[in-house]
């Protein structure tokens, strides 16, 4: 299978990392709780986006191939475990 | 108001940042989608925990003081906006 | 403490119940999975809204009174347990 | 395509409907906010479970067939829209 292009996910995660640095600075500066909380929610939104990107490519590549090779069922089990956890974050 | 101790939140965010570095490496190494996805969910769990920590201290300090000073209502509005977004991450 | 007006929550829950009846009919009629899934998400959105309504009134009434009577801390613990679960739905 | 067995989903939704009736009664009886809130979270958990059940069967049936017929891509788009909303409930 060809290597999946991860440019988008890489850029999203680098942005998330940069924002976490910013939040660490906010904590140090004793900034207002609600403002800190909003920034954490913003990072979570980026991680959510990254995860959906990964899942979409997973369906389009790995799961597709597995179905074509007649072994898609175990892939479905794997995805369901991830989706079950998705809800909990 | 006394400065709030942020040791716990700071440590959680530093852990999250370290894990993001690990995920960036996983992307580079072309690791399996589902393993990457699980790591992202782990970081989201840490951020969730950080956010709850911040919200708890916010209620115990800022909101409490606001109620005692008779101006708690605007604090409740602020929190509701955050909670409405919490659900969406 | 005065009885809290629950008209809004009652109407929301009655709507949710009506929509669940509709989804049961969709299942019987063998409707397309994605269309059924969308309807379930719509009911979850109504329940989320109901829950936020209840939580807002809880803060404005029960928690406020508790803080004024010097026993707000246990109320905060209760709310944090709810918020921790909120994330998981 | 054979009709999908919906016994499990039907039973889950009937349970959810019964619990909503119970919550409506709790509102009428002016029960404590936090207890009501916990019951709503319980109903949301049932709906989440129902939705995952539907999604799993969708992957195992409709998506599988679509991939085998060379038209899986639009199915992936549909699922991604649902997953994007899942996060928001």
XYZ file of C-alpha atoms in Angstrom:
356
model
C 0.000 0.000 0.000
C 1.279 3.479 -0.871
C 2.381 5.702 2.011
C -0.468 8.006 3.105
C 0.178 11.760 2.817
C 0.219 13.145 6.358
C 0.965 16.823 5.641
C -2.435 18.011 6.874
C -2.332 15.983 10.123
C 1.273 17.060 10.785
C 0.421 20.729 10.388
C -2.644 20.428 12.618
C -0.644 18.736 15.380
C 2.121 21.350 15.182
C -0.530 24.039 15.594
C -1.966 22.168 18.606
C 1.502 21.938 20.150
C 2.059 25.666 19.665
C -1.270 26.443 21.309
C -0.420 24.256 24.298
C 2.770 26.302 24.739
C 0.555 29.382 24.759
C -1.739 27.891 27.412
C 1.258 26.991 29.626
C 2.238 30.664 29.440
C -1.346 31.680 30.368
C -1.195 29.451 33.459
C 2.108 31.022 34.465
C 0.659 34.507 33.998
C -2.336 33.628 36.219
C -4.824 34.402 33.466
C -8.605 34.158 33.948
C -9.922 30.547 34.198
C -12.567 30.927 31.493
C -10.019 32.287 28.987
C -7.700 29.342 29.675
C -10.599 26.913 29.357
C -11.557 28.368 25.964
C -8.018 27.853 24.682
C -8.023 24.219 25.814
C -11.303 23.689 23.954
C -9.661 25.178 20.854
C -6.816 22.631 21.055
C -9.332 19.816 21.529
C -11.115 20.978 18.365
C -7.839 20.738 16.422
C -7.185 17.230 17.751
C -10.724 16.199 16.839
C -10.145 17.487 13.306
C -6.850 15.591 13.098
C -8.520 12.405 14.252
C -11.326 12.658 11.700
C -8.715 13.248 8.988
C -6.895 10.076 10.022
C -10.109 8.081 10.219
C -11.250 9.263 6.786
C -7.986 8.189 5.157
C -8.158 4.917 7.079
C -11.575 4.156 5.576
C -10.499 5.217 2.093
C -7.340 3.127 2.171
C -6.918 0.359 4.740
C -10.595 -0.530 5.173
C -11.280 -0.406 1.439
C -8.382 -2.764 0.725
C -9.415 -5.085 3.526
C -12.964 -5.380 2.141
C -11.616 -6.070 -1.346
C -9.410 -8.811 0.112
C -12.364 -10.288 2.028
C -11.059 -9.439 5.476
C -12.935 -6.250 6.264
C -14.708 -7.537 9.361
C -11.756 -7.193 11.713
C -11.223 -3.639 10.408
C -14.820 -2.812 11.329
C -14.219 -4.111 14.872
C -11.150 -1.879 15.187
C -13.044 1.194 14.016
C -15.941 0.543 16.381
C -13.532 0.491 19.330
C -12.176 3.876 18.252
C -15.669 5.326 17.745
C -16.758 4.083 21.150
C -13.868 6.035 22.667
C -14.425 9.079 20.438
C -17.624 9.729 22.295
C -15.834 9.783 25.586
C -13.431 12.605 24.872
C -8.076 36.836 45.333
C -5.127 34.535 46.002
C -3.287 33.147 42.992
C -4.629 29.685 42.075
C -2.122 26.813 42.227
C -1.697 25.545 38.655
C 0.887 22.792 39.214
C -1.501 20.003 38.231
C -2.742 21.692 35.048
C 0.821 22.618 34.055
C 2.022 19.034 34.431
C -0.952 17.675 32.477
C -0.350 20.093 29.600
C 3.372 19.268 29.499
C 2.455 15.588 29.243
C 0.015 16.382 26.429
C 2.721 18.322 24.585
C 5.151 15.420 24.923
C 2.555 13.013 23.559
C 1.896 15.261 20.565
C 5.640 15.122 19.804
C 5.326 11.348 19.878
C 2.367 11.387 17.493
C 4.258 13.639 15.041
C 6.999 11.001 15.044
C 4.395 8.268 14.435
C 3.105 10.170 11.397
C 6.646 10.495 10.064
C 7.238 6.778 10.568
C 4.047 5.926 8.632
C 2.548 4.066 11.573
C -0.842 2.328 11.440
C -3.839 4.733 11.375
C -5.665 3.137 14.295
C -2.576 3.333 16.553
C -2.172 7.027 15.722
C -5.872 7.634 16.349
C -5.647 5.986 19.774
C -2.781 8.274 20.759
C -4.750 11.349 19.713
C -7.659 10.176 21.864
C -5.217 9.818 24.770
C -4.115 13.451 24.382
C -7.754 14.568 24.197
C -8.394 12.724 27.466
C -5.558 14.657 29.134
C -6.907 17.966 27.835
C -10.375 17.067 29.068
C -8.931 16.341 32.511
C -7.063 19.667 32.483
C -10.220 21.506 31.551
C -12.254 19.907 34.331
C -9.500 20.816 36.786
C -9.661 24.436 35.673
C -13.442 24.498 35.814
C -13.513 22.988 39.296
C -11.134 25.619 40.673
C -13.126 28.276 38.848
C -16.313 27.211 40.654
C -14.540 26.936 44.013
C -12.922 30.352 43.733
C -14.216 32.873 41.188
C -17.859 31.730 41.106
C -18.065 31.365 44.873
C -16.718 34.892 45.420
C -19.052 36.272 42.754
C -22.102 34.744 44.439
C -21.009 36.108 47.813
C -20.670 39.564 46.235
C -24.120 39.246 44.636
C -22.852 39.114 41.063
C -22.871 35.401 40.349
C -25.334 35.518 37.460
C -22.838 36.676 34.847
C -20.454 33.943 36.022
C -23.177 31.354 35.381
C -23.654 32.712 31.846
C -19.907 32.367 31.208
C -19.840 28.790 32.450
C -22.861 27.797 30.369
C -21.084 29.021 27.225
C -18.104 26.842 28.103
C -20.278 23.807 28.861
C -22.161 24.242 25.607
C -18.804 24.031 23.805
C -17.518 21.167 25.980
C -20.078 18.936 24.390
C -18.862 19.758 20.940
C -15.276 18.634 21.311
C -36.581 27.258 47.899
C -39.248 28.056 45.310
C -40.173 25.309 42.854
C -38.162 25.662 39.631
C -40.171 26.224 36.425
C -39.656 23.135 34.260
C -41.861 24.032 31.277
C -38.938 24.280 28.876
C -37.341 20.973 29.935
C -40.729 19.210 29.852
C -41.420 20.392 26.300
C -37.950 19.397 25.133
C -38.301 15.898 26.579
C -41.750 15.452 25.022
C -40.263 16.387 21.660
C -37.439 13.880 22.206
C -39.962 11.156 23.033
C -41.957 11.927 19.887
C -38.792 11.722 17.782
C -37.891 8.349 19.287
C -41.334 7.080 18.221
C -40.474 8.285 14.725
C -37.135 6.459 14.759
C -38.798 3.215 15.911
C -41.053 3.553 12.851
C -37.980 4.126 10.643
C -36.398 0.910 11.958
C -39.608 -0.997 11.221
C -39.708 0.445 7.700
C -36.090 -0.653 7.061
C -34.962 2.902 6.336
C -31.385 3.790 5.335
C -28.839 3.515 8.200
C -27.437 7.020 7.778
C -30.907 8.611 7.887
C -31.702 6.726 11.111
C -28.340 7.728 12.589
C -29.014 11.408 11.836
C -32.347 11.242 13.662
C -30.693 9.695 16.718
C -28.136 12.515 16.725
C -31.033 14.987 16.621
C -32.578 13.422 19.739
C -29.184 13.509 21.490
C -28.951 17.222 20.686
C -32.342 17.812 22.356
C -31.269 15.859 25.453
C -28.025 17.825 25.609
C -30.024 21.062 25.484
C -32.324 19.799 28.247
C -29.368 18.886 30.404
C -27.721 22.288 29.981
C -31.038 23.942 30.904
C -31.201 21.877 34.084
C -27.582 22.574 34.943
C -27.986 26.320 34.399
C -30.971 26.507 36.757
C -29.079 24.342 39.232
C -26.216 26.841 39.321
C -28.570 29.827 39.533
C -30.598 28.328 42.357
C -29.223 25.396 44.372
C -25.509 26.224 44.017
C -26.033 29.919 44.648
C -27.970 29.219 47.856
C -25.396 26.679 48.969
C -22.553 29.191 48.579
C -24.519 31.822 50.485
C -25.058 29.310 53.291
C -21.364 28.385 53.309
C -21.819 24.865 52.026
C -21.088 25.255 48.350
C -18.138 22.857 48.230
C -20.180 19.654 48.155
C -22.311 21.181 45.385
C -19.154 21.743 43.347
C -18.181 18.079 43.825
C -21.609 16.996 42.571
C -21.380 19.180 39.483
C -17.891 17.960 38.645
C -19.137 14.361 38.647
C -21.873 15.330 36.204
C -19.447 17.252 33.966
C -17.036 14.352 33.941
C -19.853 12.166 32.618
C -21.113 14.829 30.196
C -17.958 14.364 28.208
C -18.572 10.692 27.881
C -21.924 10.885 26.159
C -29.482 -6.512 0.122
C -31.096 -8.528 2.927
C -33.094 -6.601 5.513
C -30.919 -5.760 8.547
C -32.058 -7.192 11.899
C -33.030 -4.239 14.098
C -34.174 -6.071 17.248
C -31.325 -4.700 19.375
C -31.786 -1.089 18.241
C -35.565 -1.327 18.687
C -35.222 -2.599 22.246
C -32.665 0.079 23.121
C -34.902 2.854 21.800
C -37.929 1.510 23.669
C -35.866 1.556 26.864
C -34.803 5.152 26.127
C -38.440 6.149 25.592
C -39.450 4.549 28.872
C -36.687 6.403 30.704
C -37.784 9.711 29.201
C -41.265 9.060 30.613
C -39.600 8.560 33.976
C -37.699 11.849 33.693
C -40.890 13.724 32.788
C -42.369 12.372 36.016
C -39.252 13.496 37.943
C -39.682 17.033 36.567
C -43.328 17.027 37.633
C -42.369 15.823 41.110
C -39.785 18.636 41.446
C -36.940 16.196 41.995
C -33.352 17.307 42.641
C -31.576 18.783 39.564
C -28.535 16.518 39.765
C -30.682 13.365 39.928
C -32.620 14.499 36.843
C -29.383 15.338 35.052
C -27.973 11.865 35.757
C -31.062 10.245 34.243
C -30.730 12.345 31.087
C -27.093 11.242 30.782
C -28.276 7.633 31.088
C -30.682 8.107 28.162
C -27.906 9.737 26.101
C -25.723 6.686 26.793
C -28.453 4.405 25.411
C -28.824 6.550 22.295
C -25.063 6.535 21.803
C -25.078 2.738 22.013
C -27.951 2.560 19.515
C -26.085 4.819 17.122
C -22.894 2.754 17.311
C -24.953 -0.384 16.649
C -26.440 1.216 13.539
C -23.067 2.452 12.350
C -21.439 -0.948 12.838
C -24.090 -2.700 10.754
C -23.818 0.061 8.173
C -20.093 -0.602 7.780
C -20.574 -4.375 7.701
C -23.322 -4.225 5.099
C -23.848 -1.063 3.029
C -20.230 0.170 3.054
C -18.811 -3.287 2.382
C -21.098 -3.763 -0.613
C -20.329 -0.281 -1.911
C -16.572 -0.958 -1.807
C -17.051 -4.283 -3.611
C -19.053 -2.474 -6.288
C -16.366 0.204 -6.618
C -18.464 3.034 -5.216
C -17.322 3.171 -1.607
C -16.025 6.739 -1.711
C -19.420 8.420 -1.382
C -20.199 6.098 1.531
C -17.035 7.307 3.278
C -18.143 10.923 2.787
C -21.523 10.129 4.361
C -19.924 8.458 7.374
C -17.511 11.319 7.930
C -20.437 13.760 8.118
C -22.051 11.574 10.780
C -18.792 11.239 12.745
C -18.235 14.979 12.619
C -21.649 15.416 14.261
C -21.119 12.546 16.721
C -18.497 14.633 18.424
C -20.914 17.472 18.870
C -23.498 15.625 20.920
